[in-house]
Coordinates of C-alpha atoms in Angstrom, one line a residue:
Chain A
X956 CA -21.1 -25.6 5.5
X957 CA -22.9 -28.9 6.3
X958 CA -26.2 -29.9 5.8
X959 CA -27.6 -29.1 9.2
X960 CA -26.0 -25.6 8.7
X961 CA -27.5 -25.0 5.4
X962 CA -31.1 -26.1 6.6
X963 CA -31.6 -24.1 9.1
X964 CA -30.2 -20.8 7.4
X965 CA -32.7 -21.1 4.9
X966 CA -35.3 -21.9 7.3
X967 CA -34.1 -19.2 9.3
X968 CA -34.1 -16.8 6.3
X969 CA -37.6 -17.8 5.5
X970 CA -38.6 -17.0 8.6
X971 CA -37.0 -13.3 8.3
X972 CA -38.3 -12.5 4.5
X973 CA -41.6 -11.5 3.8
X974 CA -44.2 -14.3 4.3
X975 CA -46.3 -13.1 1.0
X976 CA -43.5 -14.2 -0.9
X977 CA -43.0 -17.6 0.5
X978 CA -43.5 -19.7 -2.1
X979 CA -41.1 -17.3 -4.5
X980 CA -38.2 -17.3 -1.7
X981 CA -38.4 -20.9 -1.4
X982 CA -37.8 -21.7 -4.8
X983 CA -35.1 -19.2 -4.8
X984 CA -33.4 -20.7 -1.9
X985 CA -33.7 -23.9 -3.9
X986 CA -32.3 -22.6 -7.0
X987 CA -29.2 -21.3 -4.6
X988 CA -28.6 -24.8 -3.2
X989 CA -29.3 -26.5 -6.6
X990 CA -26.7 -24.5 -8.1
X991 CA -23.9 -25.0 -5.7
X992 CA -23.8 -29.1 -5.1
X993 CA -27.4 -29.3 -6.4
X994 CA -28.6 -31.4 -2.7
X995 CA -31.4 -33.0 -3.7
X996 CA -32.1 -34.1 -0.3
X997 CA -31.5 -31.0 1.3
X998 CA -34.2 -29.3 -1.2
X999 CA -37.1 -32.3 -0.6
X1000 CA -36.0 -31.6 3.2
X1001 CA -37.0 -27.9 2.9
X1002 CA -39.9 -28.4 0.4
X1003 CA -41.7 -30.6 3.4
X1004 CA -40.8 -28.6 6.2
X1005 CA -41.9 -25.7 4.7
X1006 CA -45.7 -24.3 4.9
X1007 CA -47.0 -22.4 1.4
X1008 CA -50.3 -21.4 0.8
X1009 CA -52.3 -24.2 -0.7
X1010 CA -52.9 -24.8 -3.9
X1011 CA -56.5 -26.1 -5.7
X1012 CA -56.8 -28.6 -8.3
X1013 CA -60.0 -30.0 -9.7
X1014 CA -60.7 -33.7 -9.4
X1015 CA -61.4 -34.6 -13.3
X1016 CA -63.0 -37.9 -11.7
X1017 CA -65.7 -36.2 -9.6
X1018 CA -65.5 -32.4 -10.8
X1019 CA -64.6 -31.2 -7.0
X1020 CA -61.9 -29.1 -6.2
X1021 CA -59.2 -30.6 -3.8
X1022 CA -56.1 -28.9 -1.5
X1023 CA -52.5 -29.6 -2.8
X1024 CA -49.7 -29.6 -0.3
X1025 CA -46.2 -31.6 -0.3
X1026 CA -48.0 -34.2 1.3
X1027 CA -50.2 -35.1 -1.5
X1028 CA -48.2 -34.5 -3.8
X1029 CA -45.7 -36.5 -6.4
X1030 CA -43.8 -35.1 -9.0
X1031 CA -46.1 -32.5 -10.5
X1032 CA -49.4 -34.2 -9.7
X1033 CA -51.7 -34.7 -6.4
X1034 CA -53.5 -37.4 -5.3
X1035 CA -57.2 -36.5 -4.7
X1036 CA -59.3 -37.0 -1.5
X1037 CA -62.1 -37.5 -3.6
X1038 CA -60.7 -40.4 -5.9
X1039 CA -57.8 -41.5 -4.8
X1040 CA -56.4 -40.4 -8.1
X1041 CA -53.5 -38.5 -8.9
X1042 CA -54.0 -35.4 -11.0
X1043 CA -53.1 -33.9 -13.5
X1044 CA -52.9 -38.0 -15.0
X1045 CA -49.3 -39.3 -14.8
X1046 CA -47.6 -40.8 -17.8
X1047 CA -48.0 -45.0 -17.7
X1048 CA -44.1 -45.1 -17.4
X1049 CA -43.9 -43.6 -14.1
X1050 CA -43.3 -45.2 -11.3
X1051 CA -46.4 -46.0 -9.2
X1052 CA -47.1 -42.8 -6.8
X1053 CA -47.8 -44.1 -2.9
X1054 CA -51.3 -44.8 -1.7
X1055 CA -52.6 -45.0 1.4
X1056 CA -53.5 -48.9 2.5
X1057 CA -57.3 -50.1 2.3
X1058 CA -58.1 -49.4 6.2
X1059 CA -55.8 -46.3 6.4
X1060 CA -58.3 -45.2 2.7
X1061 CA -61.1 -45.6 4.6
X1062 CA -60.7 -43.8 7.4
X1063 CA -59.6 -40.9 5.2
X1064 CA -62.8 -41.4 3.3
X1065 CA -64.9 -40.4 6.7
X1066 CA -62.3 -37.9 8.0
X1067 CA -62.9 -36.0 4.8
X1068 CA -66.7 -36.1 5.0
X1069 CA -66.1 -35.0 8.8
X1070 CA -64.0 -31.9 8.0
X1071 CA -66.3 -30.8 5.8
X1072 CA -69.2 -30.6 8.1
X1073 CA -66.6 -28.6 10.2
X1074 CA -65.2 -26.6 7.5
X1075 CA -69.2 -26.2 6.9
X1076 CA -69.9 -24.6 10.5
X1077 CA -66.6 -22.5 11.2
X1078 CA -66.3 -20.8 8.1
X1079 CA -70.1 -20.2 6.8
X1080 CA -70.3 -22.6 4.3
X1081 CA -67.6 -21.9 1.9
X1082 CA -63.7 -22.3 1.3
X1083 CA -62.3 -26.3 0.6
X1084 CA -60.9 -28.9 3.2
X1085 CA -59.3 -31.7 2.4
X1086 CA -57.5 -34.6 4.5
X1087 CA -54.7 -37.0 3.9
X1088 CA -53.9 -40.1 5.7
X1089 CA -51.1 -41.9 5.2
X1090 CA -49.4 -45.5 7.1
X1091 CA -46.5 -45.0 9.7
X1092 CA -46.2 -48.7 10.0
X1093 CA -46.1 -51.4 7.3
X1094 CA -49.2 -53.2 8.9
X1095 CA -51.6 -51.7 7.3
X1096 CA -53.8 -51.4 10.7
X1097 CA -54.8 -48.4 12.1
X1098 CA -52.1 -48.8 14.8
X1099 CA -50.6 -46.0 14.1
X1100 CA -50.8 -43.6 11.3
X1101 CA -50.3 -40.2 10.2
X1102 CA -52.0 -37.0 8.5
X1103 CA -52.8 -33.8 7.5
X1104 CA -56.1 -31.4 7.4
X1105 CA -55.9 -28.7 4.9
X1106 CA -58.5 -26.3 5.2
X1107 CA -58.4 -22.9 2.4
X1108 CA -61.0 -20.0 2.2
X1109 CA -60.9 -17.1 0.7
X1110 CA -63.2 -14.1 1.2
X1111 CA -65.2 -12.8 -1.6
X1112 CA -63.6 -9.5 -2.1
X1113 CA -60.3 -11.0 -1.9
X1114 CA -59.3 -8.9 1.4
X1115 CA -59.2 -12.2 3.8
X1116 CA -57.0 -15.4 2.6
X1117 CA -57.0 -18.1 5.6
X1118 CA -55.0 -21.2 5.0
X1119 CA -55.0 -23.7 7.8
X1120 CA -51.9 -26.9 7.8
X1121 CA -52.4 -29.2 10.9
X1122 CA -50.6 -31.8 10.7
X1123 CA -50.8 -35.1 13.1
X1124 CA -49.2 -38.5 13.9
X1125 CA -51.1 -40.8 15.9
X1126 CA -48.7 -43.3 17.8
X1127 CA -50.2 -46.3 19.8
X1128 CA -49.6 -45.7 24.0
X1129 CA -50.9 -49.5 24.8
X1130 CA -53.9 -51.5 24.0
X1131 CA -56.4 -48.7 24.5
X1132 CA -54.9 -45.3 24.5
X1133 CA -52.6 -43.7 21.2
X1134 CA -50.5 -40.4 21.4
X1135 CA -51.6 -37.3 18.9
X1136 CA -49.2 -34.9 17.9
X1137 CA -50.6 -32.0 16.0
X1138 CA -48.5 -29.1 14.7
X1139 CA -51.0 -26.1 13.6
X1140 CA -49.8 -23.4 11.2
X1141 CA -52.2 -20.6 9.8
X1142 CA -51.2 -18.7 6.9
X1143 CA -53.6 -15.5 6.7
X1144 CA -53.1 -12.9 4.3
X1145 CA -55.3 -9.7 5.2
X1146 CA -55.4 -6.4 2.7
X1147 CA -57.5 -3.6 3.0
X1148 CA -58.6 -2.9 -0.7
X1149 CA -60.6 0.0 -0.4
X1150 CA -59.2 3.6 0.8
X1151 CA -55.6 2.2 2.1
X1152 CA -52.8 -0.4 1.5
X1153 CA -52.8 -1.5 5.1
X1154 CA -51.7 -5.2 4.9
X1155 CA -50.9 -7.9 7.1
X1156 CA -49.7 -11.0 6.1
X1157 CA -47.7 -14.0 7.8
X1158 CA -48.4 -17.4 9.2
X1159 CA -48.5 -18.8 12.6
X1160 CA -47.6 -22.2 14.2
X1161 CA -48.4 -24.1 17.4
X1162 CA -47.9 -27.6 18.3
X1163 CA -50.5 -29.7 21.0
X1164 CA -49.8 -33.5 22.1
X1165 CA -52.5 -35.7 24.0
X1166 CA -53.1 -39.6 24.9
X1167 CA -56.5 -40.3 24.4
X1168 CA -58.6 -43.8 24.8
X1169 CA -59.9 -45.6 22.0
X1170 CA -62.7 -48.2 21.5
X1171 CA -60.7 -51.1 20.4
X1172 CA -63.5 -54.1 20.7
X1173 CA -64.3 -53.9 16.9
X1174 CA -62.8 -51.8 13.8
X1175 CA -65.6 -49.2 13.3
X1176 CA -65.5 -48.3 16.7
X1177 CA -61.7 -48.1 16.7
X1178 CA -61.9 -45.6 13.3
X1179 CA -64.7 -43.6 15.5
X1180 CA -62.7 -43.0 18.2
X1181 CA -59.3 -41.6 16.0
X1182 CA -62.2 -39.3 14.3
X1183 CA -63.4 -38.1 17.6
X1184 CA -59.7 -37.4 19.0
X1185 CA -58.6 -35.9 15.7
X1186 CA -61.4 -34.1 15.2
X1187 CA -61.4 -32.2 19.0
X1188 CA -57.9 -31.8 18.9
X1189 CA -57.8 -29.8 15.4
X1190 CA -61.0 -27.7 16.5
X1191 CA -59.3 -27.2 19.8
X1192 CA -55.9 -26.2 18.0
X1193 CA -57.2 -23.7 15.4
X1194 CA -59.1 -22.0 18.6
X1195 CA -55.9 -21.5 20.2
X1196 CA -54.3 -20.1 17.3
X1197 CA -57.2 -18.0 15.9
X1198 CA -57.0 -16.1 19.2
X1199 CA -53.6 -15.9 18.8
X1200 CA -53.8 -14.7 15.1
X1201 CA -56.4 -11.9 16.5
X1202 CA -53.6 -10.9 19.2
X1203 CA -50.6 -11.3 17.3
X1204 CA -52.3 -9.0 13.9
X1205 CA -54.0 -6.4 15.8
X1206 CA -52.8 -6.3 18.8
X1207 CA -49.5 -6.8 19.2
X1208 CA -48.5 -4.7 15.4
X1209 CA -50.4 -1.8 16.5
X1210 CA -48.9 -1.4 19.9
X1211 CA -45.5 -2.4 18.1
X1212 CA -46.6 0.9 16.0
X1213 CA -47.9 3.2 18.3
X1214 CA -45.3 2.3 20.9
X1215 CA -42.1 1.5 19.4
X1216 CA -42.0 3.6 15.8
X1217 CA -44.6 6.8 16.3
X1218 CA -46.7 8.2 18.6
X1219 CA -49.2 10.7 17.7
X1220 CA -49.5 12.4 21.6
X1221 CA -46.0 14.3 22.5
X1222 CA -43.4 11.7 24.3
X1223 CA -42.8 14.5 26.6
X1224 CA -45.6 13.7 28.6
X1225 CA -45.8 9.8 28.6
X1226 CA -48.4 9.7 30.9
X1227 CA -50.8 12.3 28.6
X1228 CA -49.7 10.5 25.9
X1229 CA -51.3 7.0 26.8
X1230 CA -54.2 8.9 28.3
X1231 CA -54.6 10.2 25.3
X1232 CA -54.1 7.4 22.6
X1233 CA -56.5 5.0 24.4
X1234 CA -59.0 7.7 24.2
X1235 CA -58.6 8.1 20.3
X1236 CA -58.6 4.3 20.2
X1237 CA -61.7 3.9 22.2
X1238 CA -63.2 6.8 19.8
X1239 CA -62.2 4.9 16.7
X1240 CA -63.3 1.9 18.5
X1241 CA -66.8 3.4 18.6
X1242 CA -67.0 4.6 15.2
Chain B
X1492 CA -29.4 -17.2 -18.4
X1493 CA -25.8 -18.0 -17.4
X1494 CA -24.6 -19.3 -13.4
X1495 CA -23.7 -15.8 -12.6
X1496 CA -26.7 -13.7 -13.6
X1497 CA -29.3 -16.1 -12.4
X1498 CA -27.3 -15.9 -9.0
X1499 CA -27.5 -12.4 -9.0
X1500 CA -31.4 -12.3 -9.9
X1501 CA -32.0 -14.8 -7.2
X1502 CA -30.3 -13.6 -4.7
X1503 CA -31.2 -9.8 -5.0
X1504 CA -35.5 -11.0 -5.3
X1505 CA -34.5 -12.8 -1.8
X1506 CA -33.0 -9.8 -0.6
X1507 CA -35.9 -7.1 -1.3
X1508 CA -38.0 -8.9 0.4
X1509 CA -36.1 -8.4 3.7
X1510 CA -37.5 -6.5 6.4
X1511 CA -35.4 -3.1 6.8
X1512 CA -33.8 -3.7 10.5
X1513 CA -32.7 -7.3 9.7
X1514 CA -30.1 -7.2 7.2
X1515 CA -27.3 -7.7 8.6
X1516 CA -28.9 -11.5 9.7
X1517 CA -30.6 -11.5 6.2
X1518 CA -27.0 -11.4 4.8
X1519 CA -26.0 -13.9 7.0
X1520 CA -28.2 -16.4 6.4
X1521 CA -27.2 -15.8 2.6
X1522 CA -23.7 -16.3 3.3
X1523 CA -24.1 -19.7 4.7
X1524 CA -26.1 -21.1 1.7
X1525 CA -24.5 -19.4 -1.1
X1526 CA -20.8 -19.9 1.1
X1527 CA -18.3 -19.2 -2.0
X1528 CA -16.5 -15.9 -2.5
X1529 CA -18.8 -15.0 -5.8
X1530 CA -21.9 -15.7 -4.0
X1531 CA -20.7 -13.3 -0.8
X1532 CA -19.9 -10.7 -2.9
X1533 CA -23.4 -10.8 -4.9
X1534 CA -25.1 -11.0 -1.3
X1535 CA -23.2 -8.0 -0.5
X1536 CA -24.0 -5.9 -3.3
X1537 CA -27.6 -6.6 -3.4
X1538 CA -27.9 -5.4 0.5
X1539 CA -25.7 -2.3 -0.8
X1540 CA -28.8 -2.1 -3.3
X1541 CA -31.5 -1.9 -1.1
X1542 CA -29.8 0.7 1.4
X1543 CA -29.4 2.8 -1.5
X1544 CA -33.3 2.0 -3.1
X1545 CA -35.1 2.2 0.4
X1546 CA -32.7 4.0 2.4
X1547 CA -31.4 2.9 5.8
X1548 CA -30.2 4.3 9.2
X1549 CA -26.7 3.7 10.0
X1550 CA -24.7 4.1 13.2
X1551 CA -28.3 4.7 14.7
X1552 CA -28.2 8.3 13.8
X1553 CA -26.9 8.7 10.2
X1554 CA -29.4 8.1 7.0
X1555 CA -27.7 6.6 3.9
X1556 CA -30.2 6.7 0.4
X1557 CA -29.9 7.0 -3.3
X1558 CA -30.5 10.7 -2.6
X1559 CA -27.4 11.7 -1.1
X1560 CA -25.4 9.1 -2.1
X1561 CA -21.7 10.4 -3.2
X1562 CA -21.2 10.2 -7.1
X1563 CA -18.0 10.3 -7.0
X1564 CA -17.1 7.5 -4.5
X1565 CA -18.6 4.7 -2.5
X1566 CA -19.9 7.3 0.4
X1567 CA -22.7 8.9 1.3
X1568 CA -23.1 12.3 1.9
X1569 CA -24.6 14.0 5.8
X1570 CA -25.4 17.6 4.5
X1571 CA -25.7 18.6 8.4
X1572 CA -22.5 17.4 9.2
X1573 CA -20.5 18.3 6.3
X1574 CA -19.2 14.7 6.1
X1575 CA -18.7 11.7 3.8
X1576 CA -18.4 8.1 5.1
X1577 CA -18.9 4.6 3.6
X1578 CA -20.9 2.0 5.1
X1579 CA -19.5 -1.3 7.3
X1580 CA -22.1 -3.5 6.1
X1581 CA -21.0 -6.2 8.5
X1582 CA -22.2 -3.9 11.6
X1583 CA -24.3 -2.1 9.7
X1584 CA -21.9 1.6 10.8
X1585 CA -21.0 4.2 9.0
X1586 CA -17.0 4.2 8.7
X1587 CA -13.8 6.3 7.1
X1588 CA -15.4 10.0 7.6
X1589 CA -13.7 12.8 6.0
X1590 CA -14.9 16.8 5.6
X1591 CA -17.0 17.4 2.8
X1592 CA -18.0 20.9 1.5
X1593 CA -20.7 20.5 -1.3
X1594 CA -21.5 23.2 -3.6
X1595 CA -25.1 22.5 -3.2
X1596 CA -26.9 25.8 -2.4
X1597 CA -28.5 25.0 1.4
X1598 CA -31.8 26.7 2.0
X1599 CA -31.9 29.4 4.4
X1600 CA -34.1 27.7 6.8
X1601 CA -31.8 24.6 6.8
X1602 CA -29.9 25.5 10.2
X1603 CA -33.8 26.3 11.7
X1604 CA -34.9 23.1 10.5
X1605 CA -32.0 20.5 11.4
X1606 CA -33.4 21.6 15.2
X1607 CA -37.1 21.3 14.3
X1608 CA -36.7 17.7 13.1
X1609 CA -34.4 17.1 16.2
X1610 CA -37.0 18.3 18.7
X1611 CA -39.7 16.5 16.3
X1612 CA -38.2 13.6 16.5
X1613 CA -37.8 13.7 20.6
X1614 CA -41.4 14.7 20.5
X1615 CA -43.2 12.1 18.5
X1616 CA -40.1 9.0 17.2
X1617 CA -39.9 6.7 21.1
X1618 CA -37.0 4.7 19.1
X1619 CA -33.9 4.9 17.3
X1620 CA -34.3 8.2 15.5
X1621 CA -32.6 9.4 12.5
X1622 CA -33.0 12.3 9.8
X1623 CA -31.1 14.2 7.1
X1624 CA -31.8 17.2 4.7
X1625 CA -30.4 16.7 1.0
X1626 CA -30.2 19.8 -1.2
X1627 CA -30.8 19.0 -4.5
X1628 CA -31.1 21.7 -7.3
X1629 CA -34.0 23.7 -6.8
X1630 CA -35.7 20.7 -4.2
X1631 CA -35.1 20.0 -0.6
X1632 CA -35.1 16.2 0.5
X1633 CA -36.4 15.3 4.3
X1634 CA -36.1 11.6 5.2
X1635 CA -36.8 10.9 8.3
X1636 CA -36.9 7.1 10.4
X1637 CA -38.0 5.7 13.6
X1638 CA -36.3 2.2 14.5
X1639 CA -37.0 -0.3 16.9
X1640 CA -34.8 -3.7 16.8
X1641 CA -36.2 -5.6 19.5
X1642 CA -34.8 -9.5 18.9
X1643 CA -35.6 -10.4 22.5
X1644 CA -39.0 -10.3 22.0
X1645 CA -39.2 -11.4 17.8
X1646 CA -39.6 -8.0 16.2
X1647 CA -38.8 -5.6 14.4
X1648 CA -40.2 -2.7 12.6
X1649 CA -39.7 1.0 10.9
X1650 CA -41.2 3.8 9.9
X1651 CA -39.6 6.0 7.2
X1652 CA -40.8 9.3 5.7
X1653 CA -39.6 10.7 2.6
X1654 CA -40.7 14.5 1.7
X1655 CA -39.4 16.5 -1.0
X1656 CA -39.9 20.1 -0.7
X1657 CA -39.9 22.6 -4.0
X1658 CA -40.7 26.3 -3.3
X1659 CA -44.4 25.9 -1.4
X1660 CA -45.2 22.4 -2.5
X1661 CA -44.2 19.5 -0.6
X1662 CA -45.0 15.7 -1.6
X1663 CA -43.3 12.2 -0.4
X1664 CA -44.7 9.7 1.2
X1665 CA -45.1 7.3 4.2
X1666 CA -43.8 3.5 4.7
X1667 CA -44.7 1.7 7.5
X1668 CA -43.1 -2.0 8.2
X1669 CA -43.1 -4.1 11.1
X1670 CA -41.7 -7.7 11.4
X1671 CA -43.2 -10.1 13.9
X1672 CA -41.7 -14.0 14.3
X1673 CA -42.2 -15.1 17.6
X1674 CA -43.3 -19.4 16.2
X1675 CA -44.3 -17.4 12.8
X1676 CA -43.8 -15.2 10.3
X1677 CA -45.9 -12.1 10.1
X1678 CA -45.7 -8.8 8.5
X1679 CA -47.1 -5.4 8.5
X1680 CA -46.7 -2.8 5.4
X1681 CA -48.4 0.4 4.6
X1682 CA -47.4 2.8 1.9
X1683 CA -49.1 6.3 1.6
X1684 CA -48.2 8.9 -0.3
X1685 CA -49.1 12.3 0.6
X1686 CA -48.9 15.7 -1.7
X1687 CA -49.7 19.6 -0.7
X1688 CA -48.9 23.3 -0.2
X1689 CA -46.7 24.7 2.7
X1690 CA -48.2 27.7 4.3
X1691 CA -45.3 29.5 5.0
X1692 CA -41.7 29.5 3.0
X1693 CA -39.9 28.4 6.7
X1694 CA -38.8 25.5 8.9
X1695 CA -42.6 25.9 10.9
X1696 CA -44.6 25.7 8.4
X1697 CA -42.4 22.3 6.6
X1698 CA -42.3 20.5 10.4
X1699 CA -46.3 21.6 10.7
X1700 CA -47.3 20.0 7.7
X1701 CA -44.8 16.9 8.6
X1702 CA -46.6 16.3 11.9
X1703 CA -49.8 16.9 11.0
X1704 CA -49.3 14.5 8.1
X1705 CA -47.9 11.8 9.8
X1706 CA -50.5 12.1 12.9
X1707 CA -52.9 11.9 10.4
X1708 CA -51.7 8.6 9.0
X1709 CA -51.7 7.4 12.3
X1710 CA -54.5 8.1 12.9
X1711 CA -55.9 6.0 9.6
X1712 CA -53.6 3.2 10.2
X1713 CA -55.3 2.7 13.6
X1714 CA -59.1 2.5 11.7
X1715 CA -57.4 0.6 9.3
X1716 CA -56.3 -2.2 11.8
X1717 CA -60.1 -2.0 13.2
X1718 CA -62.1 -1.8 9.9
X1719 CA -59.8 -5.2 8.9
X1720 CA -60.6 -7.3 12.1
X1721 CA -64.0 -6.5 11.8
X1722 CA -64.4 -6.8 8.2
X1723 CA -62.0 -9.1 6.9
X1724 CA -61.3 -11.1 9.9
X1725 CA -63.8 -11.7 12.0
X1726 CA -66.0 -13.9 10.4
X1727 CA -63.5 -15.3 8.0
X1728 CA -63.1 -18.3 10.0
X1729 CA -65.9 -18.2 13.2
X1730 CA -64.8 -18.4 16.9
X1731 CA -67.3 -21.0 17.0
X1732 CA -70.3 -22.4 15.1
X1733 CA -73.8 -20.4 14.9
X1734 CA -75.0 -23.5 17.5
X1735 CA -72.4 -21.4 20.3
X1736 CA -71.2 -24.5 21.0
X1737 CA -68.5 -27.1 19.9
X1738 CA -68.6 -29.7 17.4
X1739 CA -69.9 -32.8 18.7
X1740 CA -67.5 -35.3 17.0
X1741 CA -68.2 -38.8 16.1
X1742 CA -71.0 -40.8 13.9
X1743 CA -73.7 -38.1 14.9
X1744 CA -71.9 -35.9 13.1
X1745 CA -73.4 -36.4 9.7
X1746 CA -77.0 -34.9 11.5
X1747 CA -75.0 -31.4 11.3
X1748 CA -75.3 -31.9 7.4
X1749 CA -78.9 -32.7 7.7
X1750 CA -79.6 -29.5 9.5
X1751 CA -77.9 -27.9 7.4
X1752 CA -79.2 -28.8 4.5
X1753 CA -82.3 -28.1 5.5
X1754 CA -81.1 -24.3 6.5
X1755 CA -79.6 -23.9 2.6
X1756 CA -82.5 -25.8 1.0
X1757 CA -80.3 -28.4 -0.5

């Protein structure tokens, strides 16, 4: 089997086995690969391609907790949004872990602070958001660039688990106008904890592209513009898909239920039948 | 742990976690990354595993589970039919029949109640429909599932009821699991077990408390799916901010953490 042939049967095979166990199947598709061959490159390949839920480490610089994903990440540590740190520390022998340049740092300084003011509004003040930036081109300049805006929250009775991945490149068009491609993929875990083991886990992805102008007659007004374009095109993107998470979760799986696997009404009578079962959801829809 | 073992381990976690009408591309999939003979065979007996543990339809109309599962051979027992047969795991079809007369003792309403289940199953099951009736000692095993394999448009899903009948009291329980991945990855399960007395000693009174039962369950499932999008979803992540209106992005967007602020009394 080549390599192209083993990627996509394990991202094929991740896409089949039960997204709550996505992190555990990974790393057992790894351990598979590792044993026969051990392809390292094939394993980093499906470690970044892959979307888990994210993982929270605490900042020992500035006490706040931060959003690990493979983009943050090296060896066993993650750089923090906060600090520009890695943690937990490295040992002095390592090699030095990548950071992002000075101008690409600063703009990931403000897009931070902006994604928490919309973390703040959409999801009623709590959950964690963190961004990472990171340079496409060995400029340094903000000529094009590349990122990701994590966002986790967690309800407080543990029944809702959102997780939201959009990740974007930014690719200069001409003087004045840059592309944006964004792939958006939520991971939401709901569980009914109370008189029933109704759950319904999974994750979703989308991808959006748009050329947008930018103010280029002075840096600050060039890093304004990319936080304005980012910044609609990820709260346009996670509209899109919550809709489609509301669809796909209750929509689609009960019709997938009531229609394909039982029916309550007899089948006899189809037309009875759907009479009927949009009355009893209309009556359980009042309730 | 040595090579072998932690292959097996690895490979069977992988494989419970498939979703019950995609094995076949489960094992697949398997094949290609684990691609030596060892590693097929493993895959192979971990799917044969899981048939057995959760029980599967095969052939669309046969039911193969731990429960009647041949001791004496690789086959599988159909008590209706008086058959034994093995299962192609390849194309997922039961294979190699031959007459089987088990000294099981059938109940007398066996006969009266292959023909409930079959009319039960037109009545309620829109799907691939399958059921069996295993007589064991002094207990009678219904398994019934509804199938829909529907790759065209990226799902999949089953529901499979297990009762077990002993004089007047009947227990078992519901499982419910659908398989969406159109661009994603998403899930459904529901497990419900479900205990209590038949009213009669006959086929009516087993098939009344089966579709009352599962209309029931329904029936919950559906308030289920509602008392989750309102509770859990809904306001998990808003449709948009309490303003009604979108963010206005750009350096006025700090003001938004004035006002609020101000609202929490920072």
């Amino acid at each position: 089997m080549s390599y192209e042939d083993k990627f996509d049967a394990s991202l094929s095979l991740l896409r089949r086995l039960h997204p709550k166990q996505i992190t555990a199947n990974l790393d057992n598709i790894c351990t598979l690969i590792q044993q026969n061959n051990g392809e390292d490159e094939l394993v980093q390949d499906l470690l970044s391609s892959v979307d888990t839920p994210l993982k929270v480490v605490k900042c020992q610089d500035t006490g706040k907790p931060f959003l690990c994903c493979d983009y943050n990440r090296d060896g066993d540590s993650y750089r923090s949004p906060c600090s520009n740190k890695y943690f937990p520390v490295q040992a002095d022998d390592d090699e030095l872990p990548p950071f992002p340049s000075n101008t690409i740092r600063q703009l990931e300084i403000k897009a931070n602070d902006a994604f928490d003011v919309y973390r703040d509004l959409y999801y009623e003040g709590s959950g964690i958001s963190s961004v990472y930036l990171w340079d496409t081109e060995d400029d340094e300049t903000l000529d094009g660039f590349a990122g990701v805006v994590l966002i986790k929250k967690d309800t407080e009775d543990g029944s809702g688990k959102w997780n939201s991945i959009h990740v974007f490149e930014v690719i200069p068009e001409s003087a004045s106008t840059a592309l944006y491609k964004l792939t958006t993929s939520v991971i939401l875990d709901l569980k009914n904890n109370d008189d029933s083991s109704l759950s319904l886990a999974g994750s979703l992805t989308r991808q959006l592209e748009t050329i947008q102008t930018l103010e280029v007659d002075g840096g600050s007004n060039l890093e304004t513009s990319h936080l304005i374009n980012l910044g609609t095109l990820v709260e346009k993107s996670e509209y899109n898909i919550r809709n489609l998470l509301q669809e796909v979760y209750f929509d689609k799986l009960k019709d997938i239920m009531l229609k394909d696997l039982r029916s309550v009404g007899d089948l006899g009578d189809q037309k009875l039948e759907n009479l009927k079962q949009s009355e009893l959801i209309k009556g359980l829809q009042g309730l | 742990m040595s090579g072998s073992l932690l292959l097996e381990k690895v490979i069977s976690s992988l494989v419970n976690t498939a979703p019950p009408g995609e094995l076949i591309g489960v094992s697949k999939d398997l094949s290609s990354i684990v691609f030596d003979q060892a590693g097929s065979n493993t895959v192979n007996s971990s799917i044969e595993d899981y048939i057995k543990e959760n029980g599967a339809i095969i052939s669309s109309k046969y039911i193969a589970i731990k429960h009647n599962k041949d001791e004496q051979s690789t086959k599988y027992v159909d008590y209706i039919n008086k058959k034994k047969f093995n299962i192609d795991l390849t194309a997922n079809k039961a294979i190699d029949f031959e007459d089987y007369e088990s000294d099981v003792q059938y109940p007398t309403y066996f006969d009266e109640l292959v023909g409930q289940l079959e009319s039960y199953g037109a009545d309620h099951y829109p799907s691939t429909y399958a059921f069996t009736i295993i007589p064991e000692g002094n207990k009678v095993h219904v398994v019934i599932i509804g199938q829909r394999i529907n790759q065209e448009n990226y799902y999949t899903g089953q529901w499979k009821s297990h009762y077990v009948i002993e004089d007047k009291n009947i227990s078992g329980g519901v499982k419910l699991d659908i398989h969406y991945y159109e661009d994603g990855n998403v899930r459904l399960n529901f497990d419900e077990n479900v205990e209590g007395k038949l009213d009669g000693s006959g086929a009516n009174s087993i098939i009344n408390f089966i579709n009352s039962t599962e209309n029931k369950i329904t029936i919950k499932i559906v308030e289920n799916f509602n008392g989750l999008n309102q509770k859990s979803f809904k306001n998990l992540r808003r449709l948009l901010p309490v303003t009604r209106s979108k963010i206005n992005w750009g350096s006025a967007i700090g003001n938004y953490k004035l006002g609020s602020d101000v609202v929490h009394k920072k």
